[in-house]
Short mmCIF file of C-alpha atoms in Angstrom, two decimals:
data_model
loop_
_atom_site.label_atom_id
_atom_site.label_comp_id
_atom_site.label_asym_id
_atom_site.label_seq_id
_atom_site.Cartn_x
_atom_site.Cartn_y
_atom_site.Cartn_z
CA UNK K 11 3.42 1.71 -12.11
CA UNK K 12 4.94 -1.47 -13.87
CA UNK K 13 4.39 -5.03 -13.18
CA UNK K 14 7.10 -4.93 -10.29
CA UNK K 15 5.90 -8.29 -8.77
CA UNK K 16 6.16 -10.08 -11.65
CA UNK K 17 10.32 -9.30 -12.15
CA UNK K 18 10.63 -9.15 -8.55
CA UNK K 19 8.63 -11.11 -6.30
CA UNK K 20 10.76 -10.44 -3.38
CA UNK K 21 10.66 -6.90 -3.45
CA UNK K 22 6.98 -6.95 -3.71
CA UNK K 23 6.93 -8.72 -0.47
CA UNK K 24 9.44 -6.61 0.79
CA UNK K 25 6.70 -3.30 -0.04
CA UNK K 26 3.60 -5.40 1.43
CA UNK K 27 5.98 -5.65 4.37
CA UNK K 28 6.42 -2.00 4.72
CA UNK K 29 2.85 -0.84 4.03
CA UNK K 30 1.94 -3.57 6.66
CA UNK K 31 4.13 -2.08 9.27
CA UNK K 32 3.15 1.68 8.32
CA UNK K 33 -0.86 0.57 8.94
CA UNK K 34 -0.28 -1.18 12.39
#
């Protein structure tokens, strides 16, 4: 895996989001 939050910060938030969501 590359250093996706550093070119996108957004989409990292984005993928937090989702794993967030998938744990609760």
């Amino acid at each position: 895996m590359r250093h996706m939050g550093q070119k996108s910060p957004i989409f990292d938030y984005f993928l937090r989001g989702i794993l967030l969501i998938v744990l609760l």
